[in-house]
Short mmCIF file of C-alpha atoms and ligand atoms in Angstrom, two decimals:
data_model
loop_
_atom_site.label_atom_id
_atom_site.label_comp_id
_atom_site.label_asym_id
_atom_site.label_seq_id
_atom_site.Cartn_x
_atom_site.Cartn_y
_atom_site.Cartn_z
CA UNK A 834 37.73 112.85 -4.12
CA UNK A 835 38.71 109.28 -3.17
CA UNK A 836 42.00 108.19 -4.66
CA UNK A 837 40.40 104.80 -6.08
CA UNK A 838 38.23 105.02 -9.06
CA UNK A 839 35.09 102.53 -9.68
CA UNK A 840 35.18 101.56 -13.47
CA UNK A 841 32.88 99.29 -14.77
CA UNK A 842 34.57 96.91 -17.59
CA UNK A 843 33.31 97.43 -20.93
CA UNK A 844 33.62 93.75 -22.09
CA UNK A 845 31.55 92.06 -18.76
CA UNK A 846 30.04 95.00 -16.58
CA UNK A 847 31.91 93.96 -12.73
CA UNK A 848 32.73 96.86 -11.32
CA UNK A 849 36.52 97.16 -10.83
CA UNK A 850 37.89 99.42 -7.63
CA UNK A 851 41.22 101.11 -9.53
CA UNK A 852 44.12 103.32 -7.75
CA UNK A 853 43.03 106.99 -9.82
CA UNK A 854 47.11 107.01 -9.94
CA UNK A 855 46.97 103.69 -11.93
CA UNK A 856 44.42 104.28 -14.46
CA UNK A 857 47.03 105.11 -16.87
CA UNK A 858 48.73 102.07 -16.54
CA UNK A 859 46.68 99.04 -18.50
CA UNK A 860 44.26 97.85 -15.34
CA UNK A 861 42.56 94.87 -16.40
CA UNK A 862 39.27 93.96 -14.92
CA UNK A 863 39.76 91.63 -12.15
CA UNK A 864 36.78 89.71 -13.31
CA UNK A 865 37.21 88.43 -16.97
CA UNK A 866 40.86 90.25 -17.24
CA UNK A 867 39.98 91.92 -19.83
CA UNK A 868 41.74 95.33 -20.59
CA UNK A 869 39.51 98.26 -18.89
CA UNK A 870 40.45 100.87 -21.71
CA UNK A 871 41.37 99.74 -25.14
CA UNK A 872 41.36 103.12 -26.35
CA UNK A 873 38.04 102.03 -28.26
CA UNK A 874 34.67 103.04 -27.42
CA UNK A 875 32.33 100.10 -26.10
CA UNK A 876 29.32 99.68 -27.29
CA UNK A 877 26.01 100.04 -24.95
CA UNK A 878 22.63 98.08 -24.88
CA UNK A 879 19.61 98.83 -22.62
CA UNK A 880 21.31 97.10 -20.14
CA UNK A 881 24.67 97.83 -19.57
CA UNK A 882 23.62 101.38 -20.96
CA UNK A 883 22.54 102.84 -17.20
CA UNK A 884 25.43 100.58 -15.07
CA UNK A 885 27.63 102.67 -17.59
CA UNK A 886 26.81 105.76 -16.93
CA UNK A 887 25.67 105.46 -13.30
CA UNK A 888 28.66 103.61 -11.55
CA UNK A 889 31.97 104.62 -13.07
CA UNK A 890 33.45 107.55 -11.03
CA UNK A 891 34.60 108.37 -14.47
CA UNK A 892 33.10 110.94 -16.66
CA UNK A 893 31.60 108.91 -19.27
CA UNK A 894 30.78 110.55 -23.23
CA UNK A 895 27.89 108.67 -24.96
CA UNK A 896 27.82 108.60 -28.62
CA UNK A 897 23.98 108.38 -29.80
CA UNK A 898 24.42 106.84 -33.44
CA UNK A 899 22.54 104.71 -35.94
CA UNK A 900 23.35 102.53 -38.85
CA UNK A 901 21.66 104.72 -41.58
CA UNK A 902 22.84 108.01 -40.61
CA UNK A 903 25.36 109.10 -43.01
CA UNK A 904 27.30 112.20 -40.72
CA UNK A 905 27.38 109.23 -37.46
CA UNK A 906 29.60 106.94 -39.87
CA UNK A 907 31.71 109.88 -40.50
CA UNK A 908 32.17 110.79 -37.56
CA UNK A 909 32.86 107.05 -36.33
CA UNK A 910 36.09 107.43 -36.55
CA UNK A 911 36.57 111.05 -35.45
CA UNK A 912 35.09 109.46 -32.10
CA UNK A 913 37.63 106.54 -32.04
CA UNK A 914 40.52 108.90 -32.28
CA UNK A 915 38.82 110.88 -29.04
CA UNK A 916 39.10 107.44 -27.02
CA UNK A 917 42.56 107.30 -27.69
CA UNK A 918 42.71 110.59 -26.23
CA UNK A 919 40.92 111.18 -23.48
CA UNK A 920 40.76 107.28 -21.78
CA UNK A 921 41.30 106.63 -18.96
CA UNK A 922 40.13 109.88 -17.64
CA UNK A 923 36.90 109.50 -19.87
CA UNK A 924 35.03 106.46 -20.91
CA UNK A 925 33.52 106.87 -24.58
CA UNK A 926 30.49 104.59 -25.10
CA UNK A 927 28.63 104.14 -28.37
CA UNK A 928 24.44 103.95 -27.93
CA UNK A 929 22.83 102.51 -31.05
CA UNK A 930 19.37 104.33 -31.13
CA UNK A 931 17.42 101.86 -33.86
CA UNK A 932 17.95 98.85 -31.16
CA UNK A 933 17.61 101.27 -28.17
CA UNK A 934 15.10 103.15 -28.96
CA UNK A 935 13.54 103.18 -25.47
CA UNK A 936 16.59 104.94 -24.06
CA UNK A 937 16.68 107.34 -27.21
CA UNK A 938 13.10 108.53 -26.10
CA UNK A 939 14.10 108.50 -22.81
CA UNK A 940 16.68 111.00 -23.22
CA UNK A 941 15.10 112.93 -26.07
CA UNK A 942 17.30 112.52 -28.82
CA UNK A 943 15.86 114.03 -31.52
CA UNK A 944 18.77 114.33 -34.05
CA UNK A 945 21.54 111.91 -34.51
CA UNK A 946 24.58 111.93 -33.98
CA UNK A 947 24.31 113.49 -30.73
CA UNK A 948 27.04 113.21 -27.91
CA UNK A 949 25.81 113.38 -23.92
CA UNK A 950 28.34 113.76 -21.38
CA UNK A 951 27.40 111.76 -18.01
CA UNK A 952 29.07 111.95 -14.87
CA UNK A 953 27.87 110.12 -11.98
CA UNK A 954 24.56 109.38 -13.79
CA UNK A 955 23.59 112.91 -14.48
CA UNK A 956 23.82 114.56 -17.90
CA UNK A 957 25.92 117.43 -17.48
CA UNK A 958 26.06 118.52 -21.14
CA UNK A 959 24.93 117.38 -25.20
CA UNK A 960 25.60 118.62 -28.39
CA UNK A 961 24.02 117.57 -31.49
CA UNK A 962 26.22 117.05 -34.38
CA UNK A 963 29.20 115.29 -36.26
CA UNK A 964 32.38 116.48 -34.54
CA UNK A 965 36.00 116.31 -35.31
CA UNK A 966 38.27 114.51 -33.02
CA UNK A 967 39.63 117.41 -31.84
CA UNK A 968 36.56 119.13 -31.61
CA UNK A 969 35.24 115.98 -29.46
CA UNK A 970 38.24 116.67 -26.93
CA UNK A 971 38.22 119.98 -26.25
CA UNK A 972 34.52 119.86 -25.90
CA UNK A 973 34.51 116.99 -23.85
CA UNK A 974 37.64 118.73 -21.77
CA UNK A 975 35.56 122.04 -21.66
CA UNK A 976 32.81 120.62 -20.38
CA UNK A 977 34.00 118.91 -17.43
CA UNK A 978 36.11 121.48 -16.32
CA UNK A 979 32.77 124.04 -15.80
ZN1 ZN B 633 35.45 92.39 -17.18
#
């Protein structure tokens, strides 16, 4: 493992190199200086959907959601309360399925919400179903410690 970090900034999509000893400590993106974690998951389209999860060196957890599903706007803010707790070390995303639905079929969600955990492009786990914050942690935390 490298001791710099590349995070791509949520708000305009540069990739930012970042000291992994720093990450903790407010970067900004050296771009459009922007904060690169505001403890608030960003929200994906088709295109900054694969730069997301293909070129931060960060884990990042993907939150497949749609307007009209009742259990994803309950667990909303269940997910917002996970960003506060695992960034910088994770990046949570948010994927709106009724305006992405190419990337929904692509990845076969079949049930909503459903959180995918990336990490270096590759899925490396999912699980269907509202989760508490805590729940989202420790599943998140279990996961990338197989
Ligand atoms: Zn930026």
């Amino acid at each position: 493992m490298t001791d710099s970090a590349h995070i791509v900034c949520p708000a305009c999509m540069a990739i930012n190199r970042i000291p992994r000893s720093r990450l903790g400590d407010g970067p900004k993106c050296g771009k459009c200086h922007e904060a690169l974690f505001v403890a608030h998951p960003a929200e994906l389209t088709g295109a900054s959907f694969e730069k997301t999860i293909s070129r931060n060196d960060i884990p990042v957890l993907v939150d497949f959601w749609a307007p009209w599903c009742g259990p994803c706007k309950m667990m909303a803010p269940a997910f917002e309360a996970a960003a506060q707790q695992l960034e910088p070390r994770v990046r949570l995303a948010k994927l709106n399925t009724e305006n992405e639905q190419a990337i929904a079929g692509r990845f076969g969600i079949r049930s909503i919400p459903t959180l995918a955990l990336f990490h270096n492009g590759h899925e490396i786990a999912r699980q269907p179903g509202a989760m508490s914050a805590g729940d989202i942690v420790r599943w998140t935390e279990s996961n990338l410690r197989a």
